[in-house]
mmCIF file of C-alpha atoms in Angstrom:
data_model
loop_
_atom_site.group_PDB
_atom_site.id
_atom_site.type_symbol
_atom_site.label_atom_id
_atom_site.label_comp_id
_atom_site.label_asym_id
_atom_site.label_seq_id
_atom_site.Cartn_x
_atom_site.Cartn_y
_atom_site.Cartn_z
ATOM 1 C CA MET A 1 0.399 -0.085 -0.213
ATOM 2 C CA SER A 2 1.536 3.613 -0.772
ATOM 3 C CA PHE A 3 0.319 6.602 1.828
ATOM 4 C CA ALA A 4 -1.453 9.636 0.304
ATOM 5 C CA VAL A 5 -0.218 13.138 1.407
ATOM 6 C CA THR A 6 -2.493 15.541 1.638
ATOM 7 C CA LEU A 7 -1.316 19.992 1.076
ATOM 8 C CA THR A 8 -3.069 22.476 3.574
ATOM 9 C CA ASP A 9 -1.918 25.680 1.261
ATOM 10 C CA ASP A 10 -1.735 28.752 3.166
ATOM 11 C CA SER A 11 -2.135 27.121 6.851
ATOM 12 C CA PRO A 12 -1.370 28.334 9.816
ATOM 13 C CA GLY A 13 2.053 26.760 10.012
ATOM 14 C CA LEU A 14 4.166 25.151 12.149
ATOM 15 C CA ALA A 15 2.472 24.642 15.073
ATOM 16 C CA ASP A 16 -0.291 22.686 12.817
ATOM 17 C CA VAL A 17 3.186 19.645 14.413
ATOM 18 C CA PRO A 18 2.661 18.810 17.523
ATOM 19 C CA GLY A 19 5.456 19.385 20.125
ATOM 20 C CA PHE A 20 5.539 23.046 18.629
ATOM 21 C CA LYS A 21 5.122 26.056 20.285
ATOM 22 C CA LEU A 22 5.659 29.670 18.015
ATOM 23 C CA ALA A 23 6.145 33.632 18.851
ATOM 24 C CA GLY A 24 6.079 36.469 16.510
ATOM 25 C CA VAL A 25 6.333 39.498 18.033
ATOM 26 C CA HIS A 26 7.613 43.699 17.638
ATOM 27 C CA CYS A 27 10.718 44.960 18.057
ATOM 28 C CA ASP A 28 12.010 47.656 15.600
ATOM 29 C CA VAL A 29 14.210 46.151 14.442
ATOM 30 C CA ARG A 30 14.988 48.348 11.229
ATOM 31 C CA GLU A 31 14.075 51.322 13.688
ATOM 32 C CA THR A 32 11.555 53.460 12.265
ATOM 33 C CA GLY A 33 9.259 53.034 15.279
ATOM 34 C CA ALA A 34 6.885 50.890 12.038
ATOM 35 C CA GLN A 35 4.371 48.142 14.707
ATOM 36 C CA ARG A 36 5.682 45.191 12.622
ATOM 37 C CA ARG A 37 6.434 41.994 13.917
ATOM 38 C CA ASP A 38 9.735 41.876 12.914
ATOM 39 C CA LEU A 39 11.754 38.670 15.022
ATOM 40 C CA ALA A 40 10.295 34.875 15.559
ATOM 41 C CA VAL A 41 10.877 32.196 17.822
ATOM 42 C CA VAL A 42 10.581 28.671 17.652
ATOM 43 C CA PHE A 43 10.457 25.887 19.992
ATOM 44 C CA SER A 44 9.925 22.324 20.008
ATOM 45 C CA GLU A 45 9.580 20.766 23.489
ATOM 46 C CA GLN A 46 11.388 17.536 22.948
ATOM 47 C CA PRO A 47 15.516 17.753 21.759
ATOM 48 C CA ALA A 48 14.140 17.585 18.052
ATOM 49 C CA VAL A 49 17.084 16.459 15.015
ATOM 50 C CA ALA A 50 18.252 19.023 12.481
ATOM 51 C CA ALA A 51 18.948 18.868 9.321
ATOM 52 C CA GLY A 52 19.538 22.540 6.857
ATOM 53 C CA VAL A 53 21.090 24.327 3.516
ATOM 54 C CA PHE A 54 22.755 27.128 3.705
ATOM 55 C CA THR A 55 23.717 29.540 0.359
ATOM 56 C CA THR A 56 26.246 29.437 -1.266
ATOM 57 C CA ASN A 57 27.938 32.735 -2.055
ATOM 58 C CA ASP A 58 31.327 32.974 -1.137
ATOM 59 C CA VAL A 59 30.032 36.758 1.415
ATOM 60 C CA LYS A 60 27.688 34.529 4.553
ATOM 61 C CA ALA A 61 26.448 35.938 6.532
ATOM 62 C CA ALA A 62 27.188 35.730 10.766
ATOM 63 C CA PRO A 63 23.774 33.765 10.792
ATOM 64 C CA VAL A 64 24.296 31.579 8.392
ATOM 65 C CA LYS A 65 27.989 30.138 9.544
ATOM 66 C CA HIS A 66 26.481 30.035 12.769
ATOM 67 C CA CYS A 67 23.668 27.415 11.821
ATOM 68 C CA GLN A 68 26.291 25.267 10.297
ATOM 69 C CA ALA A 69 28.217 25.522 12.980
ATOM 70 C CA ALA A 70 25.968 24.363 15.177
ATOM 71 C CA LEU A 71 24.790 22.437 12.625
ATOM 72 C CA ALA A 72 27.708 20.223 12.466
ATOM 73 C CA ALA A 73 28.401 20.700 16.315
ATOM 74 C CA ARG A 74 25.109 18.985 17.177
ATOM 75 C CA GLU A 75 22.638 15.687 17.072
ATOM 76 C CA ASP A 76 19.451 17.257 19.320
ATOM 77 C CA PHE A 77 17.710 21.441 18.987
ATOM 78 C CA HIS A 78 15.088 22.670 19.986
ATOM 79 C CA ALA A 79 14.441 26.175 19.251
ATOM 80 C CA ILE A 80 15.268 28.292 15.934
ATOM 81 C CA VAL A 81 15.143 32.137 16.530
ATOM 82 C CA ALA A 82 15.109 34.331 13.324
ATOM 83 C CA ASN A 83 14.770 37.888 13.519
ATOM 84 C CA SER A 84 13.769 40.270 9.570
ATOM 85 C CA GLY A 85 14.706 43.486 9.148
ATOM 86 C CA ASN A 86 18.016 43.408 9.157
ATOM 87 C CA ALA A 87 20.583 40.840 8.013
ATOM 88 C CA ASN A 88 24.008 40.676 9.888
ATOM 89 C CA ALA A 89 26.302 40.080 7.111
ATOM 90 C CA CYS A 90 29.349 42.058 6.646
ATOM 91 C CA THR A 91 29.262 42.816 10.264
ATOM 92 C CA GLY A 92 32.783 41.427 11.161
ATOM 93 C CA VAL A 93 33.072 40.131 14.372
ATOM 94 C CA GLN A 94 30.873 41.347 15.720
ATOM 95 C CA GLY A 95 27.810 39.697 13.879
ATOM 96 C CA TRP A 96 28.736 36.615 15.223
ATOM 97 C CA ASN A 97 28.870 37.552 18.419
ATOM 98 C CA ASP A 98 25.736 38.629 18.243
ATOM 99 C CA CYS A 99 24.343 35.712 17.457
ATOM 100 C CA GLU A 100 25.477 34.397 20.337
ATOM 101 C CA ALA A 101 24.033 36.602 22.193
ATOM 102 C CA MET A 102 20.693 36.086 20.560
ATOM 103 C CA ALA A 103 21.112 32.044 21.593
ATOM 104 C CA ALA A 104 22.357 32.658 24.554
ATOM 105 C CA LYS A 105 19.111 35.031 25.457
ATOM 106 C CA ALA A 106 17.527 32.643 23.884
ATOM 107 C CA ALA A 107 18.523 29.939 25.662
ATOM 108 C CA GLU A 108 18.704 31.142 29.115
ATOM 109 C CA LEU A 109 14.963 31.691 28.690
ATOM 110 C CA LEU A 110 13.458 28.441 27.697
ATOM 111 C CA LYS A 111 16.077 26.737 30.096
ATOM 112 C CA ILE A 112 18.685 24.801 27.477
ATOM 113 C CA SER A 113 21.403 25.065 25.737
ATOM 114 C CA PRO A 114 22.333 27.511 23.833
ATOM 115 C CA ASP A 115 23.990 25.507 21.059
ATOM 116 C CA GLN A 116 20.989 23.636 21.350
ATOM 117 C CA ILE A 117 18.766 26.605 19.113
ATOM 118 C CA PHE A 118 19.543 28.177 15.351
ATOM 119 C CA VAL A 119 20.167 31.892 14.258
ATOM 120 C CA CYS A 120 19.325 33.542 11.744
ATOM 121 C CA SER A 121 18.706 36.822 10.274
ATOM 122 C CA THR A 122 17.522 38.624 6.910
ATOM 123 C CA GLY A 123 17.177 42.145 6.153
ATOM 124 C CA ARG A 124 19.262 44.764 5.173
ATOM 125 C CA ILE A 125 23.029 44.140 4.584
ATOM 126 C CA GLY A 126 26.590 45.379 6.511
ATOM 127 C CA ARG A 127 24.308 47.282 9.507
ATOM 128 C CA ALA A 128 24.932 45.933 13.617
ATOM 129 C CA LEU A 129 21.683 44.193 14.678
ATOM 130 C CA PRO A 130 20.186 47.065 17.638
ATOM 131 C CA MET A 131 21.250 44.162 20.567
ATOM 132 C CA GLY A 132 18.970 46.256 22.821
ATOM 133 C CA LYS A 133 15.592 45.439 20.726
ATOM 134 C CA ILE A 134 17.011 41.935 19.969
ATOM 135 C CA SER A 135 17.316 41.060 23.510
ATOM 136 C CA ALA A 136 13.619 42.642 24.706
ATOM 137 C CA GLY A 137 12.947 41.209 21.795
ATOM 138 C CA ILE A 138 13.621 37.740 21.700
ATOM 139 C CA ALA A 139 12.346 37.634 25.611
ATOM 140 C CA ASP A 140 8.294 38.726 24.523
ATOM 141 C CA ALA A 141 8.381 35.862 22.541
ATOM 142 C CA VAL A 142 9.939 33.123 24.361
ATOM 143 C CA SER A 143 6.635 34.809 26.860
ATOM 144 C CA LYS A 144 4.814 34.194 24.375
ATOM 145 C CA LEU A 145 5.244 30.792 22.472
ATOM 146 C CA THR A 146 2.009 28.907 22.374
ATOM 147 C CA ALA A 147 0.494 26.221 19.909
ATOM 148 C CA ASP A 148 -1.910 28.721 18.534
ATOM 149 C CA SER A 149 -2.227 29.333 15.028
ATOM 150 C CA ALA A 150 -2.265 32.584 15.563
ATOM 151 C CA HIS A 151 0.424 32.670 17.068
ATOM 152 C CA SER A 152 1.845 30.665 14.084
ATOM 153 C CA LEU A 153 0.516 33.597 11.343
ATOM 154 C CA ASP A 154 2.270 36.701 14.083
ATOM 155 C CA ALA A 155 5.713 34.248 13.202
ATOM 156 C CA ALA A 156 4.689 33.585 9.665
ATOM 157 C CA TRP A 157 4.628 37.403 9.321
ATOM 158 C CA ALA A 158 7.830 38.181 11.653
ATOM 159 C CA ILE A 159 10.046 37.483 9.255
ATOM 160 C CA LEU A 160 9.836 38.674 6.241
ATOM 161 C CA THR A 161 10.543 41.772 4.365
ATOM 162 C CA SER A 162 9.991 43.245 1.759
ATOM 163 C CA ASP A 163 6.947 40.273 0.697
ATOM 164 C CA THR A 164 3.457 41.409 1.108
ATOM 165 C CA LYS A 165 2.079 38.418 2.148
ATOM 166 C CA PRO A 166 3.155 35.294 4.797
ATOM 167 C CA LYS A 167 4.226 31.238 3.553
ATOM 168 C CA THR A 168 2.697 28.647 4.865
ATOM 169 C CA VAL A 169 1.597 25.364 4.129
ATOM 170 C CA THR A 170 1.357 22.242 5.297
ATOM 171 C CA ALA A 171 1.829 18.167 4.396
ATOM 172 C CA ARG A 172 0.478 14.718 6.146
ATOM 173 C CA PHE A 173 -0.151 11.284 5.490
ATOM 174 C CA GLU A 174 -1.253 8.057 7.912
ATOM 175 C CA VAL A 175 0.328 5.339 8.661
ATOM 176 C CA ASP A 176 -0.644 2.592 10.209
ATOM 177 C CA GLY A 177 -3.094 4.880 12.116
ATOM 178 C CA GLN A 178 -1.020 7.632 12.830
ATOM 179 C CA THR A 179 -1.178 11.022 11.061
ATOM 180 C CA VAL A 180 2.564 11.766 10.029
ATOM 181 C CA THR A 181 2.324 15.357 9.841
ATOM 182 C CA VAL A 182 5.129 18.295 7.492
ATOM 183 C CA SER A 183 5.052 21.971 8.215
ATOM 184 C CA GLY A 184 6.513 25.101 7.077
ATOM 185 C CA MET A 185 7.413 28.511 6.755
ATOM 186 C CA ALA A 186 9.069 30.607 4.562
ATOM 187 C CA LYS A 187 10.006 34.012 3.653
ATOM 188 C CA GLY A 188 11.373 35.876 0.074
ATOM 189 C CA ALA A 189 10.479 38.456 -2.851
ATOM 190 C CA GLY A 190 13.381 39.647 -3.929
ATOM 191 C CA MET A 191 17.140 38.625 -4.372
ATOM 192 C CA ILE A 192 15.538 35.168 -5.781
ATOM 193 C CA GLU A 193 18.579 32.910 -7.296
ATOM 194 C CA PRO A 194 19.745 29.764 -6.227
ATOM 195 C CA ASN A 195 21.699 29.059 -4.281
ATOM 196 C CA MET A 196 19.753 29.238 -2.595
ATOM 197 C CA ALA A 197 17.582 33.276 -2.428
ATOM 198 C CA THR A 198 17.681 35.747 -0.139
ATOM 199 C CA MET A 199 15.177 33.861 2.123
ATOM 200 C CA LEU A 200 14.992 31.196 4.942
ATOM 201 C CA ALA A 201 12.389 28.150 5.414
ATOM 202 C CA PHE A 202 11.238 26.504 8.253
ATOM 203 C CA VAL A 203 10.049 23.237 8.455
ATOM 204 C CA ALA A 204 9.109 21.604 11.128
ATOM 205 C CA THR A 205 7.743 17.230 11.931
ATOM 206 C CA ASP A 206 6.866 14.767 14.663
ATOM 207 C CA ALA A 207 8.234 12.657 12.092
ATOM 208 C CA GLN A 208 11.226 10.065 13.363
ATOM 209 C CA ILE A 209 13.812 10.748 10.880
ATOM 210 C CA SER A 210 17.832 10.614 11.969
ATOM 211 C CA LYS A 211 20.456 12.914 11.254
ATOM 212 C CA ALA A 212 21.463 11.959 8.512
ATOM 213 C CA ALA A 213 18.138 10.577 6.872
ATOM 214 C CA LEU A 214 16.963 13.974 7.158
ATOM 215 C CA GLN A 215 19.899 15.583 5.159
ATOM 216 C CA ASP A 216 19.277 13.738 2.100
ATOM 217 C CA ALA A 217 15.996 14.312 2.194
ATOM 218 C CA LEU A 218 15.678 18.279 2.399
ATOM 219 C CA ALA A 219 18.592 18.623 0.110
ATOM 220 C CA GLY A 220 16.300 16.440 -2.345
ATOM 221 C CA ALA A 221 14.053 18.570 -1.522
ATOM 222 C CA VAL A 222 15.844 21.703 -1.996
ATOM 223 C CA ARG A 223 17.064 20.914 -5.599
ATOM 224 C CA THR A 224 13.990 20.474 -7.196
ATOM 225 C CA SER A 225 12.107 23.984 -5.267
ATOM 226 C CA PHE A 226 14.025 26.642 -3.596
ATOM 227 C CA ASN A 227 16.836 25.961 -5.798
ATOM 228 C CA SER A 228 14.646 26.028 -9.118
ATOM 229 C CA ILE A 229 13.671 29.519 -8.937
ATOM 230 C CA THR A 230 14.702 32.342 -9.837
ATOM 231 C CA VAL A 231 12.785 35.674 -9.508
ATOM 232 C CA ASP A 232 15.726 39.031 -10.453
ATOM 233 C CA GLY A 233 19.172 36.556 -10.846
ATOM 234 C CA ASP A 234 20.703 37.650 -8.008
ATOM 235 C CA MET A 235 22.426 35.649 -4.854
ATOM 236 C CA SER A 236 22.224 36.723 -0.818
ATOM 237 C CA THR A 237 23.868 36.417 1.549
ATOM 238 C CA ASN A 238 21.967 34.574 4.105
ATOM 239 C CA ASP A 239 20.022 32.046 2.536
ATOM 240 C CA THR A 240 19.040 29.210 4.417
ATOM 241 C CA VAL A 241 16.835 26.045 4.792
ATOM 242 C CA LEU A 242 15.539 24.011 8.079
ATOM 243 C CA VAL A 243 14.753 21.465 9.024
ATOM 244 C CA LEU A 244 13.456 20.339 12.799
ATOM 245 C CA ALA A 245 12.011 17.205 13.294
ATOM 246 C CA ASN A 246 10.307 16.170 16.738
ATOM 247 C CA GLY A 247 10.086 12.400 15.513
ATOM 248 C CA GLN A 248 6.862 12.373 18.075
ATOM 249 C CA SER A 249 4.463 10.673 15.736
ATOM 250 C CA GLY A 250 6.812 8.140 15.824
ATOM 251 C CA VAL A 251 6.511 6.567 12.582
ATOM 252 C CA ALA A 252 10.037 6.444 11.367
ATOM 253 C CA VAL A 253 10.681 7.787 8.037
ATOM 254 C CA ASP A 254 14.748 6.711 7.805
ATOM 255 C CA ALA A 255 14.725 4.642 5.101
ATOM 256 C CA ALA A 256 14.156 6.029 1.859
ATOM 257 C CA ASP A 257 12.346 3.615 -0.543
ATOM 258 C CA SER A 258 10.582 2.735 2.187
ATOM 259 C CA GLU A 259 6.316 2.872 2.664
ATOM 260 C CA ALA A 260 6.066 5.461 5.117
ATOM 261 C CA GLY A 261 9.617 6.801 4.562
ATOM 262 C CA VAL A 262 8.319 7.537 0.082
ATOM 263 C CA ALA A 263 5.741 9.347 1.487
ATOM 264 C CA PHE A 264 7.538 11.581 3.936
ATOM 265 C CA ARG A 265 10.337 12.170 1.147
ATOM 266 C CA ASP A 266 7.188 13.590 -0.440
ATOM 267 C CA ALA A 267 5.110 15.678 1.583
ATOM 268 C CA LEU A 268 8.933 17.282 2.068
ATOM 269 C CA GLY A 269 9.052 18.090 -1.382
ATOM 270 C CA GLN A 270 5.819 19.101 -1.778
ATOM 271 C CA VAL A 271 5.702 22.015 0.972
ATOM 272 C CA CYS A 272 8.715 22.772 -0.183
ATOM 273 C CA ARG A 273 7.967 23.675 -4.001
ATOM 274 C CA SER A 274 5.013 24.817 -2.583
ATOM 275 C CA LEU A 275 7.199 27.202 -0.846
ATOM 276 C CA ALA A 276 8.965 28.042 -3.597
ATOM 277 C CA ALA A 277 6.078 28.783 -5.413
ATOM 278 C CA LYS A 278 4.990 31.688 -3.237
ATOM 279 C CA ILE A 279 8.000 33.277 -3.123
ATOM 280 C CA VAL A 280 8.617 33.595 -6.692
ATOM 281 C CA GLY A 281 3.784 34.451 -6.598
ATOM 282 C CA ASP A 282 5.250 37.097 -4.129
ATOM 283 C CA GLY A 283 8.422 38.284 -5.912
ATOM 284 C CA GLU A 284 8.715 42.490 -5.750
ATOM 285 C CA ARG A 285 6.650 43.771 -8.060
ATOM 286 C CA ILE A 286 6.000 40.821 -10.330
ATOM 287 C CA THR A 287 3.043 41.251 -13.107
ATOM 288 C CA LYS A 288 3.834 37.182 -14.422
ATOM 289 C CA VAL A 289 4.850 34.200 -13.063
ATOM 290 C CA VAL A 290 6.668 31.331 -16.365
ATOM 291 C CA THR A 291 7.128 28.485 -15.405
ATOM 292 C CA LEU A 292 10.058 27.521 -18.009
ATOM 293 C CA HIS A 293 10.300 23.533 -19.207
ATOM 294 C CA VAL A 294 14.100 23.024 -21.059
ATOM 295 C CA ASN A 295 13.488 19.090 -22.461
ATOM 296 C CA GLY A 296 15.538 17.473 -24.873
ATOM 297 C CA ALA A 297 18.838 17.937 -23.303
ATOM 298 C CA PRO A 298 21.759 16.104 -23.131
ATOM 299 C CA THR A 299 22.570 16.461 -19.630
ATOM 300 C CA GLU A 300 20.512 17.909 -16.672
ATOM 301 C CA ALA A 301 23.429 20.859 -16.577
ATOM 302 C CA ALA A 302 23.123 21.801 -19.789
ATOM 303 C CA ALA A 303 18.694 21.705 -18.892
ATOM 304 C CA GLU A 304 20.250 23.845 -15.848
ATOM 305 C CA LYS A 305 21.859 25.315 -17.453
ATOM 306 C CA VAL A 306 19.807 27.133 -20.543
ATOM 307 C CA ALA A 307 16.420 27.260 -18.460
ATOM 308 C CA ARG A 308 18.909 30.088 -15.610
ATOM 309 C CA ALA A 309 20.100 32.014 -19.227
ATOM 310 C CA ILE A 310 16.196 32.605 -20.177
ATOM 311 C CA GLY A 311 15.460 33.025 -16.921
ATOM 312 C CA ASN A 312 17.285 35.385 -15.470
ATOM 313 C CA SER A 313 16.982 37.435 -19.370
ATOM 314 C CA LEU A 314 16.689 41.126 -18.600
ATOM 315 C CA LEU A 315 15.022 41.556 -22.025
ATOM 316 C CA VAL A 316 13.475 38.459 -22.364
ATOM 317 C CA LYS A 317 12.010 39.319 -17.898
ATOM 318 C CA THR A 318 10.680 42.494 -19.399
ATOM 319 C CA SER A 319 9.225 41.271 -22.341
ATOM 320 C CA TRP A 320 6.724 39.263 -20.912
ATOM 321 C CA PHE A 321 6.295 41.974 -18.357
ATOM 322 C CA GLY A 322 5.005 43.743 -21.844
ATOM 323 C CA ASN A 323 3.263 41.357 -22.443
ATOM 324 C CA ASP A 324 5.305 40.730 -25.448
ATOM 325 C CA PRO A 325 5.338 37.232 -27.531
ATOM 326 C CA ASN A 326 9.552 37.950 -27.909
ATOM 327 C CA TRP A 327 10.400 34.496 -28.414
ATOM 328 C CA GLY A 328 13.691 35.362 -30.018
ATOM 329 C CA ARG A 329 14.082 36.206 -27.453
ATOM 330 C CA VAL A 330 13.708 33.042 -25.656
ATOM 331 C CA LEU A 331 15.762 32.132 -28.159
ATOM 332 C CA ASP A 332 19.225 34.389 -27.720
ATOM 333 C CA ALA A 333 19.000 33.371 -24.136
ATOM 334 C CA ALA A 334 19.333 29.840 -24.867
ATOM 335 C CA GLY A 335 21.673 29.748 -27.686
ATOM 336 C CA TYR A 336 23.792 31.591 -25.224
ATOM 337 C CA ALA A 337 23.677 29.362 -22.134
ATOM 338 C CA ARG A 338 26.977 27.731 -25.241
ATOM 339 C CA ILE A 339 25.780 23.663 -24.376
ATOM 340 C CA GLY A 340 25.597 22.983 -28.348
ATOM 341 C CA LEU A 341 21.811 24.098 -29.172
ATOM 342 C CA VAL A 342 21.398 23.264 -32.837
ATOM 343 C CA GLU A 343 18.903 24.834 -34.116
ATOM 344 C CA GLU A 344 17.111 23.219 -36.594
ATOM 345 C CA LYS A 345 15.724 20.823 -33.772
ATOM 346 C CA LEU A 346 14.738 23.229 -31.665
ATOM 347 C CA ASP A 347 10.433 23.072 -31.007
ATOM 348 C CA MET A 348 9.867 25.646 -28.503
ATOM 349 C CA PHE A 349 5.576 26.445 -27.435
ATOM 350 C CA TYR A 350 4.151 28.997 -25.489
ATOM 351 C CA ASP A 351 1.871 27.398 -23.278
ATOM 352 C CA GLU A 352 0.070 23.598 -25.413
ATOM 353 C CA ILE A 353 0.871 26.250 -28.888
ATOM 354 C CA PRO A 354 3.366 25.805 -30.649
ATOM 355 C CA VAL A 355 5.744 28.263 -31.210
ATOM 356 C CA ILE A 356 8.827 26.993 -32.695
ATOM 357 C CA ASP A 357 8.722 23.376 -35.006
ATOM 358 C CA GLN A 358 12.623 22.037 -35.841
ATOM 359 C CA GLY A 359 13.474 26.068 -35.792
ATOM 360 C CA THR A 360 11.048 26.797 -38.119
ATOM 361 C CA PRO A 361 8.349 30.123 -36.004
ATOM 362 C CA LEU A 362 4.549 29.249 -36.637
ATOM 363 C CA HIS A 363 3.838 33.009 -38.031
ATOM 364 C CA ASP A 364 0.143 32.273 -38.030
ATOM 365 C CA ASN A 365 0.182 31.605 -34.176
ATOM 366 C CA LEU A 366 0.758 35.101 -33.476
ATOM 367 C CA PRO A 367 -2.797 36.335 -31.430
ATOM 368 C CA GLN A 368 -2.558 32.743 -29.948
ATOM 369 C CA TRP A 369 1.217 33.362 -28.023
ATOM 370 C CA LYS A 370 -0.118 36.709 -27.551
ATOM 371 C CA GLU A 371 -3.149 35.522 -25.487
ATOM 372 C CA ALA A 372 -1.158 33.166 -23.290
ATOM 373 C CA VAL A 373 2.177 35.438 -22.300
ATOM 374 C CA SER A 374 -0.092 37.650 -21.066
ATOM 375 C CA LYS A 375 -1.765 35.628 -18.622
ATOM 376 C CA LYS A 376 -0.398 36.259 -14.581
ATOM 377 C CA HIS A 377 1.131 32.968 -14.838
ATOM 378 C CA PHE A 378 1.879 30.793 -18.187
ATOM 379 C CA THR A 379 4.461 27.553 -19.754
ATOM 380 C CA ILE A 380 7.445 28.223 -21.835
ATOM 381 C CA THR A 381 8.661 24.606 -22.963
ATOM 382 C CA LEU A 382 11.314 24.457 -24.829
ATOM 383 C CA ASN A 383 12.588 21.185 -26.532
ATOM 384 C CA LEU A 384 16.410 20.877 -27.716
ATOM 385 C CA ASN A 385 15.790 17.107 -29.784
ATOM 386 C CA LEU A 386 19.647 16.901 -28.084
ATOM 387 C CA GLY A 387 18.629 14.430 -25.376
ATOM 388 C CA SER A 388 16.670 13.222 -22.418
ATOM 389 C CA ALA A 389 17.191 15.314 -19.963
ATOM 390 C CA ALA A 390 15.330 18.178 -18.125
ATOM 391 C CA TYR A 391 15.149 20.949 -16.158
ATOM 392 C CA HIS A 392 11.738 22.956 -15.096
ATOM 393 C CA LEU A 393 12.864 25.921 -13.703
ATOM 394 C CA LEU A 394 9.682 29.024 -11.266
ATOM 395 C CA SER A 395 10.318 32.216 -13.433
ATOM 396 C CA ALA A 396 9.532 36.313 -12.700
ATOM 397 C CA ASP A 397 8.485 39.037 -15.428
ATOM 398 C CA LEU A 398 11.103 41.998 -14.380
ATOM 399 C CA SER A 399 8.253 45.609 -14.530
ATOM 400 C CA GLU A 400 8.950 49.094 -13.724
ATOM 401 C CA GLY A 401 7.805 48.825 -9.860
ATOM 402 C CA TYR A 402 10.978 46.592 -8.647
ATOM 403 C CA VAL A 403 13.252 48.935 -10.464
ATOM 404 C CA GLN A 404 10.934 51.939 -8.058
ATOM 405 C CA PHE A 405 11.235 49.576 -5.044
ATOM 406 C CA ASN A 406 14.669 48.722 -5.160
ATOM 407 C CA LYS A 407 16.502 51.768 -6.582
ATOM 408 C CA SER A 408 17.414 53.182 -3.438
ATOM 409 C CA GLU A 409 17.549 51.450 0.472
#
């Protein structure tokens, strides 16, 4: 038998998972006086196994280094403390000291060890954290920890920066009458390009799994979700995905080839893909979400290179914004990926509408092309007819609003 996974979109978030408590509070990290939540605490009542995937940027924020060190040092964890509004990136020794101070403050209040706490930050680069405000915020959040769904959404709001809405999702499946829950929350809207993106994603589960198996499962889920999206082609200093598994369900999912293990990896993948899609859909001032399918490539690496060339092309992205089915720009971008395309073998579609057939444009379909690319979400399929490998990328257009929003901090 197989275990069916059900997905609840826009769920309350991590409080859906038994044994987890959350809070999100305002402590004015941005120092503007604005009354917006900007600090979150996620707490597992019992020790949890953890896994993480982080930015590959050479310039890594102090919280990323802190999380990586914590993950390498021990097996059991209890909490995540995360702030928005300040990335604590490019802050030197002070940045590391501030991470340790955040962990120490939370540990004191939660009565756990500081090295059982992950610290995450997101926001403006190059400024020291206002630690007086951060410390007060941690105390406030810890005092409000609860499994209540409203507080779970408060936490999801608290990690946002330029996002317009929280991003949450929950997946469940049953094994011998026992429900296993996998739930996630994320932030991200700009500087979105793997590996990974200006994003934080926190996932909780009550599945029982080893650290090694959880890390392997997360790596697989990230590869087809957070690492298959782009908004503007910019990689961040703070990208972090963390999973905490408290084992409370008692359902063992270590074996990747067991029915329970397959269901868990399916659930984790669905949660990550849903959150990734929400990130692109909430991209800074975007008007279009575009799914790119590159098929028939000689290798997956070649397919990915073509997809990213198209998905990050400024000329292609601006044509999407202008509702212009400019397939010439798409093919130009595919060509400068330089993986050995043969123009006479190319097939291309907007949604299901043929654009190119064996390198020959089908101009009679122009009205249908325009109709397709005028939609808020459409698909471009490019078949290279050079092999059997494929890659799929979720991208977005580039609008005047994006330029206005990002021209100054």
